[in-house]
CSV table of C-alpha atoms in Angstrom, one decimal:
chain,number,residue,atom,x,y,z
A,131,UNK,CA,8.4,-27.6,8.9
A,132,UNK,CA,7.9,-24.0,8.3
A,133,UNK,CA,5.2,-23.9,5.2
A,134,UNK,CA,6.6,-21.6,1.9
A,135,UNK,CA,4.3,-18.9,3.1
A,136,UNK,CA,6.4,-18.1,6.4
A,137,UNK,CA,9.4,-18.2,4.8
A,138,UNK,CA,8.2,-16.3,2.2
A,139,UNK,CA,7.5,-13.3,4.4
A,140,UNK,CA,3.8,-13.8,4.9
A,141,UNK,CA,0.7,-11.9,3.8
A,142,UNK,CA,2.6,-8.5,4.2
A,143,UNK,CA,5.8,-9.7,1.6
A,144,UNK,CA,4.0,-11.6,-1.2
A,145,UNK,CA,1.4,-8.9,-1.1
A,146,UNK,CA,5.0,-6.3,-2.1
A,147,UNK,CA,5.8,-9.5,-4.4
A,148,UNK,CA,2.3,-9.4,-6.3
A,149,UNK,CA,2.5,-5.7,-6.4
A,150,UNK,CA,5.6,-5.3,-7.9
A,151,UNK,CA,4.7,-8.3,-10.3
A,152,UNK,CA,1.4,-6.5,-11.7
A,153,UNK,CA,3.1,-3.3,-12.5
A,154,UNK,CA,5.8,-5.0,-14.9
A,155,UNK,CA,2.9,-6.7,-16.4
A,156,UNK,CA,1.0,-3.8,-16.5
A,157,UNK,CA,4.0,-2.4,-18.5
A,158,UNK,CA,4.7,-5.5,-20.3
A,159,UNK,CA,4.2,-5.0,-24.6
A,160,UNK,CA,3.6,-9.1,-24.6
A,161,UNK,CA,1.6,-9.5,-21.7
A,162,UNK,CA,-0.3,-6.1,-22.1
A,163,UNK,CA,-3.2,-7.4,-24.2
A,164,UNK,CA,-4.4,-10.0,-21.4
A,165,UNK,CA,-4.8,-7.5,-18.6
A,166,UNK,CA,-5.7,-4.2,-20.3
A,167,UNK,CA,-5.3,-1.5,-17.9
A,168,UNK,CA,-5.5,-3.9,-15.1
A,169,UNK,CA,-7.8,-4.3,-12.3
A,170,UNK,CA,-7.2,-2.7,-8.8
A,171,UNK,CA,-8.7,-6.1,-6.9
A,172,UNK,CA,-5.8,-8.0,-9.0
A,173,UNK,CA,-3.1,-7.6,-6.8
A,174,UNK,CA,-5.4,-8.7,-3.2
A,175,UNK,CA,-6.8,-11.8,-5.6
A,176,UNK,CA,-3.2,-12.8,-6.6
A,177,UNK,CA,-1.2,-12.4,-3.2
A,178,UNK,CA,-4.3,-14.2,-1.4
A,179,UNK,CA,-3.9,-17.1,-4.3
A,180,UNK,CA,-0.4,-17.5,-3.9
A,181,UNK,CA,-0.9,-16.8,0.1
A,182,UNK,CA,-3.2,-20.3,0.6
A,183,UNK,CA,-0.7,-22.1,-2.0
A,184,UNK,CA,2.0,-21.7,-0.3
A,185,UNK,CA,0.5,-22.4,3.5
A,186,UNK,CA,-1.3,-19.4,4.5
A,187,UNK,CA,-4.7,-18.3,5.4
A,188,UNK,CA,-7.2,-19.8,2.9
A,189,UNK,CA,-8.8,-16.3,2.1
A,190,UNK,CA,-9.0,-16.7,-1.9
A,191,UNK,CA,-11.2,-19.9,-1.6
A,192,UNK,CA,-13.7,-18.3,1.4
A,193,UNK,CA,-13.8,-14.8,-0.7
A,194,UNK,CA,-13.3,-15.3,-4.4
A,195,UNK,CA,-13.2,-18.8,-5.0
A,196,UNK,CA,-11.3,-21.2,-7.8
A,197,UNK,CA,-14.2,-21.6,-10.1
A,198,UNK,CA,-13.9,-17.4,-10.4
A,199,UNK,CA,-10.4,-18.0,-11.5
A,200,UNK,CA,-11.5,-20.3,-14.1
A,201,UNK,CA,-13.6,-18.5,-15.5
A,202,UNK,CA,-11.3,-15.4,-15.7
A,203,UNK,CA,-9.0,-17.0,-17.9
A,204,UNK,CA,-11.4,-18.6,-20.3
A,205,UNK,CA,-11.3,-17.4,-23.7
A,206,UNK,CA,-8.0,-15.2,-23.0
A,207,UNK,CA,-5.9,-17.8,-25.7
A,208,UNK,CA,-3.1,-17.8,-23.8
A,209,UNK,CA,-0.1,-18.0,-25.9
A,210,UNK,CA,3.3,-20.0,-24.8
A,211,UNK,CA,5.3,-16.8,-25.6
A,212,UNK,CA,3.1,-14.9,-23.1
A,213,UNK,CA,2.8,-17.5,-20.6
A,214,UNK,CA,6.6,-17.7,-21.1
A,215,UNK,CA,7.0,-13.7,-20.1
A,216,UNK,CA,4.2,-14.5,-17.2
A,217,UNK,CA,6.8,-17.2,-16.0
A,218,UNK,CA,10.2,-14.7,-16.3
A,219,UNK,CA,7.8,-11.3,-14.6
A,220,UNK,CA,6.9,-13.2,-11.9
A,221,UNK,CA,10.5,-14.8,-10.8
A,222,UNK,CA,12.1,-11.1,-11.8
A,223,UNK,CA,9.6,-10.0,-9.7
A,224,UNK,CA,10.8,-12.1,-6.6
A,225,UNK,CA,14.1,-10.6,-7.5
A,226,UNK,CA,12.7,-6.8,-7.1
A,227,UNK,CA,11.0,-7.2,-4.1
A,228,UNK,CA,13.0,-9.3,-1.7
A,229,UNK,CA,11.4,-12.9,-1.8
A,230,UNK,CA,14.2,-15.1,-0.4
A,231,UNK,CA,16.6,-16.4,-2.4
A,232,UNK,CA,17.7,-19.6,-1.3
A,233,UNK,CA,17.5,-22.6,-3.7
A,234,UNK,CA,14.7,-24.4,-2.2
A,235,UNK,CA,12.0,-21.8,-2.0
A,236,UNK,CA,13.2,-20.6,-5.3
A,237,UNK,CA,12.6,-23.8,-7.1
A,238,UNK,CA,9.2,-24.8,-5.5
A,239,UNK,CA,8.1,-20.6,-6.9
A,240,UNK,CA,9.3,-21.4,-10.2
A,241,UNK,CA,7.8,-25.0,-9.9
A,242,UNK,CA,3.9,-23.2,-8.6
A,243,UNK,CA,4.6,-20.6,-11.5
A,244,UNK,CA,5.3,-22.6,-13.8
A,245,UNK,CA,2.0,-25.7,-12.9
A,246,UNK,CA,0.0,-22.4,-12.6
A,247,UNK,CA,0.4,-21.3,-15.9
A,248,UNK,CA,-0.1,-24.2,-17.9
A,249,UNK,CA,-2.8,-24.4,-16.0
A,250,UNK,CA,-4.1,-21.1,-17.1
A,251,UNK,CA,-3.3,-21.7,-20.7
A,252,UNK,CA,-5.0,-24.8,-20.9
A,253,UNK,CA,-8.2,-23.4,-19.4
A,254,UNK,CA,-7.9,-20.4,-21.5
A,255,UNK,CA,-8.2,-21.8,-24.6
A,256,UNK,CA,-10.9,-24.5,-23.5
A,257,UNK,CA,-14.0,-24.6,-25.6
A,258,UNK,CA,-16.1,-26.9,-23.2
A,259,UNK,CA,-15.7,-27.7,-19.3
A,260,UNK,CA,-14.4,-30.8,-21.0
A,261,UNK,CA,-11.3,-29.0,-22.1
A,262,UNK,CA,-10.8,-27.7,-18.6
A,263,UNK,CA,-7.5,-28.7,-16.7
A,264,UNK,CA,-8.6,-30.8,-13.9
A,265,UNK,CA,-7.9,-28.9,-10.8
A,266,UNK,CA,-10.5,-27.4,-9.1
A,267,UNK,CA,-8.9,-25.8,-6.3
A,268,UNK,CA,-6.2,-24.2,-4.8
A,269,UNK,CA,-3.6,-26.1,-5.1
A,270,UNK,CA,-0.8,-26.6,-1.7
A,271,UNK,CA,2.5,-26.2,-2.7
A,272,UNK,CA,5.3,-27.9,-0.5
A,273,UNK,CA,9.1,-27.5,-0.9
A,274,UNK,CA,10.5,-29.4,-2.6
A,275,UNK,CA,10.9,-32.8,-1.9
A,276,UNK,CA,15.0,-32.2,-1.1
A,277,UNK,CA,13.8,-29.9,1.2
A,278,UNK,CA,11.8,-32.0,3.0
């Protein structure tokens, strides 16, 4: 079965997708405060995330690494409003740059957007590796399973 990552486009189309995601984040009043004025290795660091989560090459875990990400969201206090917006940006975001739209794909983005960033918010507020979510590395999205 073709992985989410094919069907997405590939490395070339989520890398538009993450681009186009940044900015209105970038630009975003709510979600402003977390990034600042943003970081220009952002955009390679989140399309090569989503790129091994969906099914692609696994260039986030050889080159950054999930422990990285951990630690980049610790102490950030995510709020539920903000990973809210995060959540809306990043389907919108789909929207602007041409992701497909069929049901399927679009459910299992949602779906990785929205595990991601509880994720995140969990790990942000966490006070002690105790407080950590559990995951500890990328995870492999599939469709889902009415896909399958």
């Amino acid at each position: 079965m073709e992985t989410l990552y094919d069907h997405a486009g590939g490395t070339e189309a989520l890398g538009r997708f993450v681009a186009v995601f940044y900015r209105s984040v970038l630009d975003d009043p709510i979600l402003q405060q977390l990034f600042g004025a943003g970081r220009p290795e952002h955009v390679a660091h989140l399309a090569a995330f989503d790129a091994e989560s969906f099914g692609g090459p696994d260039g986030f875990s050889r080159t950054m690494g999930f422990p990285a990400l951990i630690d980049a969201h610790r102490g950030l206090r995510i709020t539920e409003q903000q990973r809210r917006r995060f959540v809306e940006l990043y389907l919108h975001a789909a929207d602007t740059a041409g992701l497909p739209a069929d049901e399927p794909f679009r459910q299992a983005l949602r779906e990785h957007v929205e595990f991601g960033s509880q994720v995140a918010k969990q790990n942000s507020h966490a006070t002690t590796d105790a407080d950590l979510h559990p995951l500890r590395e990328v995870p492999h999205w599939q469709w889902p399973a009415s896909h399958r």
